[in-house]
Tab-separated table of C-alpha atoms in Angstrom:
chain	number	residue	atom	x	y	z
A	1	MET	CA	62.608	108.626	156.561
A	2	LEU	CA	61.449	107.472	152.829
A	3	MET	CA	61.883	111.116	151.511
A	4	ARG	CA	65.093	111.284	153.311
A	5	ASN	CA	66.514	108.166	151.788
A	6	PHE	CA	64.862	109.122	148.293
A	7	ASN	CA	66.856	112.300	148.369
A	8	PHE	CA	69.846	110.457	149.472
A	9	LYS	CA	69.641	108.020	146.627
A	10	LYS	CA	69.167	111.011	144.317
A	11	ALA	CA	72.305	112.782	145.509
A	12	VAL	CA	74.532	109.690	145.166
A	13	LEU	CA	73.041	109.304	141.574
A	14	PHE	CA	73.749	112.927	140.862
A	15	GLY	CA	77.396	112.422	142.232
A	16	LEU	CA	77.783	109.507	140.233
A	17	LEU	CA	76.548	111.320	136.879
A	18	CYS	CA	79.059	114.439	137.573
A	19	ALA	CA	81.993	111.822	138.252
A	20	GLY	CA	81.220	110.042	134.913
A	21	GLY	CA	80.773	113.328	132.950
A	22	LEU	CA	84.312	114.592	134.605
A	23	CYS	CA	85.965	111.322	133.266
A	24	LEU	CA	84.454	111.569	130.042
A	25	TYR	CA	85.569	115.136	129.738
A	26	GLN	CA	89.185	114.449	130.944
A	27	LEU	CA	89.327	111.571	128.343
A	28	SER	CA	88.098	113.973	125.670
A	29	TYR	CA	90.602	116.783	126.718
A	30	ALA	CA	93.545	114.358	126.583
A	31	GLU	CA	92.607	113.138	123.301
A	32	ASN	CA	92.527	116.647	122.162
A	33	GLU	CA	95.794	117.332	123.670
A	34	LYS	CA	97.200	114.560	121.830
A	35	GLU	CA	95.657	115.790	118.621
A	36	VAL	CA	97.146	119.260	119.109
A	37	ALA	CA	100.697	117.807	120.131
A	38	ALA	CA	100.761	115.514	116.919
A	39	ARG	CA	99.761	118.512	114.805
A	40	SER	CA	102.160	120.884	116.139
A	41	ALA	CA	104.850	118.308	116.250
A	42	PRO	CA	107.716	119.113	113.616
A	43	ASP	CA	107.319	117.031	110.262
A	44	VAL	CA	110.726	115.208	109.948
A	45	PRO	CA	111.497	112.052	108.067
A	46	LYS	CA	110.382	108.878	109.967
A	47	TYR	CA	111.736	105.432	109.217
A	48	ASP	CA	110.923	101.769	110.271
A	49	GLU	CA	113.472	99.265	111.631
A	50	GLN	CA	114.690	98.260	108.082
A	51	GLY	CA	115.141	102.008	107.360
A	52	ALA	CA	112.060	102.403	105.030
A	53	LEU	CA	110.592	105.614	105.012
A	54	GLU	CA	107.203	105.972	106.788
A	55	PHE	CA	104.403	107.454	104.747
A	56	PRO	CA	103.999	111.032	105.760
A	57	GLU	CA	100.447	111.281	107.060
A	58	THR	CA	100.507	115.104	107.395
A	59	PHE	CA	101.722	116.188	104.131
A	60	ARG	CA	98.342	117.759	103.316
A	61	ARG	CA	98.900	120.445	106.018
A	62	TRP	CA	102.453	121.275	104.363
A	63	ILE	CA	103.222	124.387	102.284
A	64	PHE	CA	101.577	124.001	98.821
A	65	VAL	CA	104.235	125.332	96.074
A	66	GLY	CA	103.148	124.494	92.900
A	67	ALA	CA	100.714	122.363	90.496
A	68	ALA	CA	101.002	120.831	87.025
A	69	LEU	CA	99.198	118.914	84.525
A	70	GLY	CA	100.792	116.129	82.641
A	71	LEU	CA	104.228	117.000	84.084
A	72	SER	CA	105.768	113.490	84.798
A	73	TYR	CA	109.453	112.414	84.811
A	74	SER	CA	108.823	108.961	86.410
A	75	GLU	CA	107.997	105.525	85.027
A	76	HIS	CA	105.717	104.503	88.116
A	77	ALA	CA	102.631	106.293	86.975
A	78	PRO	CA	99.661	103.800	86.810
A	79	HIS	CA	98.187	105.399	83.744
A	80	PRO	CA	101.207	106.473	81.747
A	81	ASP	CA	99.312	107.509	78.564
A	82	GLU	CA	96.583	109.923	80.583
A	83	GLN	CA	97.554	113.480	81.731
A	84	GLN	CA	97.486	113.577	85.622
A	85	PHE	CA	97.406	116.526	88.049
A	86	THR	CA	100.187	116.959	90.572
A	87	ASN	CA	100.350	119.137	93.790
A	88	VAL	CA	103.573	119.254	95.342
A	89	TYR	CA	104.083	120.557	99.148
A	90	ILE	CA	107.006	121.066	101.331
A	91	THR	CA	107.381	120.788	105.193
A	92	PRO	CA	106.963	124.296	106.853
A	93	ALA	CA	109.935	124.474	108.642
A	94	ALA	CA	111.898	123.805	105.273
A	95	TYR	CA	109.969	126.470	103.700
A	96	GLN	CA	110.639	129.104	106.237
A	97	HIS	CA	114.289	128.321	106.119
A	98	TYR	CA	114.550	128.531	102.440
A	99	GLU	CA	112.664	131.684	102.401
A	100	LEU	CA	115.169	133.210	105.053
A	101	THR	CA	118.303	131.666	103.857
A	102	GLY	CA	117.898	130.668	100.281
A	103	SER	CA	118.974	126.892	101.012
A	104	PHE	CA	117.003	123.870	101.893
A	105	PRO	CA	118.029	122.475	105.503
A	106	GLU	CA	118.471	118.793	106.505
A	107	LYS	CA	115.420	116.870	106.927
A	108	THR	CA	113.576	118.759	104.180
A	109	MET	CA	110.789	116.810	102.802
A	110	LEU	CA	108.669	117.380	99.598
A	111	ALA	CA	105.632	115.372	98.665
A	112	MET	CA	104.045	115.132	95.180
A	113	ALA	CA	100.340	114.095	95.195
A	114	VAL	CA	99.198	112.626	91.725
A	115	TYR	CA	95.534	112.673	90.639
A	116	ARG	CA	93.773	111.171	87.943
A	117	ARG	CA	92.469	113.843	85.379
A	118	GLN	CA	88.841	113.911	85.591
A	119	ARG	CA	86.529	115.736	82.980
A	120	LYS	CA	83.828	117.893	84.273
A	121	PRO	CA	80.412	116.212	83.619
A	122	PRO	CA	77.516	118.496	82.146
A	123	LEU	CA	75.129	119.640	84.876
A	124	GLY	CA	71.701	119.892	83.423
A	125	ASP	CA	71.687	122.429	80.542
A	126	LEU	CA	75.194	123.799	81.780
A	127	LYS	CA	77.804	122.709	79.307
A	128	LEU	CA	81.160	122.565	81.621
A	129	HIS	CA	84.445	122.569	80.348
A	130	GLY	CA	87.880	121.791	81.773
A	131	SER	CA	89.217	119.144	84.170
A	132	TYR	CA	89.548	118.658	87.718
A	133	GLU	CA	91.511	116.471	90.227
A	134	GLY	CA	89.707	113.242	90.550
A	135	GLU	CA	91.146	110.121	92.237
A	136	LEU	CA	94.446	110.481	94.270
A	137	VAL	CA	96.523	107.641	92.551
A	138	ALA	CA	100.141	108.028	93.999
A	139	VAL	CA	102.323	109.942	96.412
A	140	GLU	CA	106.260	110.674	95.823
A	141	VAL	CA	108.414	111.987	98.474
A	142	ALA	CA	111.839	113.525	98.272
A	143	VAL	CA	113.799	113.500	101.482
A	144	LYS	CA	117.019	115.611	102.349
A	145	ASP	CA	118.767	113.610	104.797
A	146	GLY	CA	122.536	113.446	104.869
A	147	ASP	CA	122.336	111.220	108.171
A	148	GLN	CA	120.184	108.579	106.458
A	149	PHE	CA	121.494	108.777	102.871
A	150	HIS	CA	125.153	108.868	101.350
A	151	ASP	CA	123.875	111.134	98.517
A	152	GLY	CA	122.306	113.505	100.908
A	153	TRP	CA	118.950	113.539	98.866
A	154	ALA	CA	116.756	110.220	98.452
A	155	TYR	CA	113.234	109.632	96.581
A	156	PHE	CA	110.518	107.463	97.457
A	157	ASP	CA	107.407	106.266	95.744
A	158	PHE	CA	104.360	105.455	97.922
A	159	SER	CA	101.953	104.562	94.915
A	160	PRO	CA	99.781	101.206	95.532
A	161	GLU	CA	101.482	97.707	94.941
A	162	LYS	CA	100.082	95.967	91.633
A	163	GLY	CA	96.630	95.151	91.844
A	164	GLU	CA	96.107	97.269	95.117
A	165	THR	CA	94.240	100.644	95.567
A	166	LYS	CA	95.679	102.010	98.673
A	167	LEU	CA	98.951	103.662	99.266
A	168	ARG	CA	101.709	101.883	100.651
A	169	ARG	CA	102.639	102.612	104.446
A	170	THR	CA	106.407	102.510	103.878
A	171	ALA	CA	108.860	102.788	100.858
A	172	THR	CA	112.458	102.198	100.286
A	173	ALA	CA	114.378	104.827	98.328
A	174	PHE	CA	115.034	104.278	94.770
A	175	PRO	CA	118.619	103.736	93.516
A	176	THR	CA	120.887	106.743	92.912
A	177	LYS	CA	120.683	106.454	89.084
A	178	LYS	CA	116.851	106.083	89.141
A	179	CYS	CA	116.166	109.661	90.578
A	180	TYR	CA	119.086	111.241	92.215
A	181	ASP	CA	121.077	111.826	89.097
A	182	CYS	CA	118.250	113.161	87.355
A	183	HIS	CA	117.505	115.800	90.017
A	184	LEU	CA	121.276	116.634	90.369
A	185	GLU	CA	121.587	117.238	86.677
A	186	HIS	CA	118.149	119.088	85.759
A	187	ALA	CA	116.938	120.716	89.167
A	188	ALA	CA	117.318	124.365	89.490
A	189	ASP	CA	118.471	124.397	93.170
A	190	ASP	CA	120.006	121.902	95.345
A	191	ASN	CA	118.251	118.791	93.623
A	192	VAL	CA	114.814	120.575	93.908
A	193	PHE	CA	112.811	121.332	90.684
A	194	VAL	CA	112.388	124.852	91.882
A	195	GLN	CA	111.666	126.145	88.506
A	196	PHE	CA	108.309	124.167	88.328
A	197	TYR	CA	107.105	125.451	91.550
A	198	PRO	CA	106.128	129.013	91.379
A	199	VAL	CA	106.038	129.684	95.052
A	200	LEU	CA	109.488	128.535	95.602
A	201	ARG	CA	110.679	129.989	92.223
A	202	ARG	CA	109.720	133.323	93.518
A	203	LEU	CA	111.906	132.852	96.723
A	204	MET	CA	114.779	131.526	94.542
A	205	ASP	CA	114.625	134.699	92.407
A	206	ASN	CA	114.785	136.962	95.577
A	207	LYS	CA	117.643	134.749	97.544
A	208	PRO	CA	119.209	136.847	100.085
A	209	VAL	CA	122.674	138.250	99.107
A	210	LYS	CA	125.546	136.400	100.889
């Protein structure tokens, strides 16, 4: 009888452990499903109730189209006297559309990440030369959204507030004369500085003949 009770208790305990493990597996699977869904969701501009653009958290997974050192046309830079690295990304759907049609579709987003220039330090007896991207200091975003903006394109700056270090979570569009007019006059194609981004420049030079 004692042995039978002991085996029964072990069976119950084993069943509880299996049930608990199954629950944990299901929770983990559900979280993974959410992560996969979030990663596969289309990258489109999202706005808060006041119409401010939400920070595009996924921009690093977009298509990288070009980089520059010291190329700046804005006044927001936290350190205007130093040359900074910039990396520019475009949403995958917009890239594919531009590649196929030669035009940027509605909901196109481009993000420019600004990094402080860092000098390579010596490593023992090695004398290293050059610079690399250091601290991320700003992110600027261009959005093509005729439903939201009268001009079609709008421009946003998520650099930290004065005295802060973290990027802003939302940003309002610059006035038309601040950015739009400059892009309209000087950008190579549809308000985008394609001439500075070799990946897009190659596509522009090989546009489909209409």
